[in-house]
Amino acid sequence: MTSRRQFIMTIVPAAAALGAATSVRAADAAKVDEKDPAAVGLGYKHDATKVDTKKYATYKAGSTCGNCQFYQGKDAWGVCPLLGGKQVNAKGWCSAWAKKA
């Protein structure tokens, strides 16, 4: 029979190890592929200067992932929750772009 103390001493370290193993840091997130269905649906491009301005009339020069409210990062690549938590290029763009407040 397992005592309460033995149970606690076993489960707490195991839970901590499991939590550490399953947590994914933003830097470890995969980079989104422009051919990913979600990226295609949003018209995402790694390079905002390559956006089809006829198809995406809402695009304005200077609008990039790096100055979008959804961009989570301070480096060249950051996470975007709209693209499944994958990394996007700070110089990229998609149709969901919204000016950072």
Short mmCIF file of the C-alpha atoms (twelve columns), coordinates in Angstrom:
data_MODEL
# 
_entry.id   MODEL 
# 
loop_
_atom_site.group_PDB 
_atom_site.id 
_atom_site.type_symbol 
_atom_site.label_atom_id 
_atom_site.label_alt_id 
_atom_site.label_comp_id 
_atom_site.label_asym_id 
_atom_site.label_seq_id 
_atom_site.Cartn_x 
_atom_site.Cartn_y 
_atom_site.Cartn_z 
_atom_site.pdbx_PDB_model_num 
ATOM 1   C CA . MET A 1   0.000  0.000  0.000   1 
ATOM 2   C CA . THR A 2   1.330  3.442  -0.913  1 
ATOM 3   C CA . SER A 3   1.217  6.151  1.678   1 
ATOM 4   C CA . ARG A 4   0.016  9.636  0.869   1 
ATOM 5   C CA . ARG A 5   3.538  10.996 1.379   1 
ATOM 6   C CA . GLN A 6   5.058  8.462  -1.022  1 
ATOM 7   C CA . PHE A 7   2.414  9.266  -3.588  1 
ATOM 8   C CA . ILE A 8   3.066  13.028 -3.370  1 
ATOM 9   C CA . MET A 9   6.844  12.520 -3.508  1 
ATOM 10  C CA . THR A 10  6.420  10.450 -6.674  1 
ATOM 11  C CA . ILE A 11  3.738  12.391 -8.536  1 
ATOM 12  C CA . VAL A 12  5.061  15.964 -8.088  1 
ATOM 13  C CA . PRO A 13  8.459  15.390 -9.765  1 
ATOM 14  C CA . ALA A 14  6.810  13.294 -12.478 1 
ATOM 15  C CA . ALA A 15  4.254  16.019 -13.206 1 
ATOM 16  C CA . ALA A 16  6.980  18.666 -13.306 1 
ATOM 17  C CA . ALA A 17  9.027  16.601 -15.755 1 
ATOM 18  C CA . LEU A 18  5.995  16.002 -17.951 1 
ATOM 19  C CA . GLY A 19  5.140  19.706 -17.966 1 
ATOM 20  C CA . ALA A 20  8.677  20.649 -18.942 1 
ATOM 21  C CA . ALA A 21  8.735  18.065 -21.714 1 
ATOM 22  C CA . THR A 22  5.428  19.151 -23.246 1 
ATOM 23  C CA . SER A 23  5.831  22.904 -23.066 1 
ATOM 24  C CA . VAL A 24  7.022  24.369 -26.352 1 
ATOM 25  C CA . ARG A 25  8.918  27.610 -26.393 1 
ATOM 26  C CA . ALA A 26  8.161  30.081 -29.149 1 
ATOM 27  C CA . ALA A 27  11.705 29.715 -30.455 1 
ATOM 28  C CA . ASP A 28  11.106 25.987 -30.913 1 
ATOM 29  C CA . ALA A 29  7.899  26.451 -32.913 1 
ATOM 30  C CA . ALA A 30  8.052  25.430 -36.554 1 
ATOM 31  C CA . LYS A 31  8.239  28.091 -39.234 1 
ATOM 32  C CA . VAL A 32  5.070  28.311 -41.267 1 
ATOM 33  C CA . ASP A 33  5.244  27.169 -44.868 1 
ATOM 34  C CA . GLU A 34  3.671  29.542 -47.393 1 
ATOM 35  C CA . LYS A 35  1.898  26.483 -48.840 1 
ATOM 36  C CA . ASP A 36  0.313  25.580 -45.485 1 
ATOM 37  C CA . PRO A 37  -3.498 25.687 -45.935 1 
ATOM 38  C CA . ALA A 38  -3.925 28.318 -43.199 1 
ATOM 39  C CA . ALA A 39  -1.159 30.446 -44.712 1 
ATOM 40  C CA . VAL A 40  -2.695 30.163 -48.176 1 
ATOM 41  C CA . GLY A 41  -6.099 31.121 -46.785 1 
ATOM 42  C CA . LEU A 42  -4.643 34.274 -45.241 1 
ATOM 43  C CA . GLY A 43  -2.415 35.066 -48.228 1 
ATOM 44  C CA . TYR A 44  0.686  34.856 -46.031 1 
ATOM 45  C CA . LYS A 45  4.040  35.675 -47.638 1 
ATOM 46  C CA . HIS A 46  7.444  35.571 -45.917 1 
ATOM 47  C CA . ASP A 47  8.318  38.775 -47.781 1 
ATOM 48  C CA . ALA A 48  5.625  41.464 -47.727 1 
ATOM 49  C CA . THR A 49  6.988  43.033 -50.910 1 
ATOM 50  C CA . LYS A 50  5.858  39.910 -52.786 1 
ATOM 51  C CA . VAL A 51  2.176  40.219 -51.841 1 
ATOM 52  C CA . ASP A 52  -0.206 40.181 -54.814 1 
ATOM 53  C CA . THR A 53  -1.624 43.684 -54.393 1 
ATOM 54  C CA . LYS A 54  -4.372 43.026 -56.960 1 
ATOM 55  C CA . LYS A 55  -5.642 40.063 -54.987 1 
ATOM 56  C CA . TYR A 56  -5.059 41.700 -51.576 1 
ATOM 57  C CA . ALA A 57  -6.078 45.319 -52.016 1 
ATOM 58  C CA . THR A 58  -5.911 45.858 -48.243 1 
ATOM 59  C CA . TYR A 59  -2.119 45.525 -48.334 1 
ATOM 60  C CA . LYS A 60  -0.273 48.774 -47.694 1 
ATOM 61  C CA . ALA A 61  3.472  49.258 -48.026 1 
ATOM 62  C CA . GLY A 62  5.106  49.073 -44.621 1 
ATOM 63  C CA . SER A 63  2.549  46.629 -43.231 1 
ATOM 64  C CA . THR A 64  4.513  43.638 -41.962 1 
ATOM 65  C CA . CYS A 65  4.108  40.886 -39.415 1 
ATOM 66  C CA . GLY A 66  6.630  42.707 -37.230 1 
ATOM 67  C CA . ASN A 67  4.225  45.623 -36.732 1 
ATOM 68  C CA . CYS A 68  1.039  43.524 -36.536 1 
ATOM 69  C CA . GLN A 69  -0.869 43.156 -33.279 1 
ATOM 70  C CA . PHE A 70  -0.833 39.365 -33.599 1 
ATOM 71  C CA . TYR A 71  2.964  39.041 -33.942 1 
ATOM 72  C CA . GLN A 72  4.525  37.608 -30.791 1 
ATOM 73  C CA . GLY A 73  8.238  38.159 -30.912 1 
ATOM 74  C CA . LYS A 74  11.046 40.666 -31.121 1 
ATOM 75  C CA . ASP A 75  13.348 38.807 -33.506 1 
ATOM 76  C CA . ALA A 76  13.345 38.119 -37.250 1 
ATOM 77  C CA . TRP A 77  10.837 35.305 -36.651 1 
ATOM 78  C CA . GLY A 78  7.957  35.315 -34.179 1 
ATOM 79  C CA . VAL A 79  4.881  33.281 -33.392 1 
ATOM 80  C CA . CYS A 80  1.498  34.070 -34.922 1 
ATOM 81  C CA . PRO A 81  -1.557 32.617 -33.176 1 
ATOM 82  C CA . LEU A 82  -3.578 32.912 -36.391 1 
ATOM 83  C CA . LEU A 83  -1.274 30.421 -38.084 1 
ATOM 84  C CA . GLY A 84  -1.448 27.737 -35.458 1 
ATOM 85  C CA . GLY A 85  1.286  29.160 -33.251 1 
ATOM 86  C CA . LYS A 86  3.880  28.706 -35.971 1 
ATOM 87  C CA . GLN A 87  6.640  31.220 -36.580 1 
ATOM 88  C CA . VAL A 88  6.242  33.885 -39.238 1 
ATOM 89  C CA . ASN A 89  8.842  36.220 -40.689 1 
ATOM 90  C CA . ALA A 90  8.802  39.727 -39.192 1 
ATOM 91  C CA . LYS A 91  9.055  41.008 -42.777 1 
ATOM 92  C CA . GLY A 92  6.079  38.895 -43.859 1 
ATOM 93  C CA . TRP A 93  2.414  39.809 -44.282 1 
ATOM 94  C CA . CYS A 94  -1.048 38.235 -44.347 1 
ATOM 95  C CA . SER A 95  -4.573 39.511 -44.923 1 
ATOM 96  C CA . ALA A 96  -5.324 39.474 -41.175 1 
ATOM 97  C CA . TRP A 97  -2.718 42.195 -40.568 1 
ATOM 98  C CA . ALA A 98  -3.849 44.709 -37.939 1 
ATOM 99  C CA . LYS A 99  -1.763 47.638 -36.760 1 
ATOM 100 C CA . LYS A 100 -0.086 47.062 -33.412 1 
ATOM 101 C CA . ALA A 101 -1.562 49.328 -30.776 1 
# 
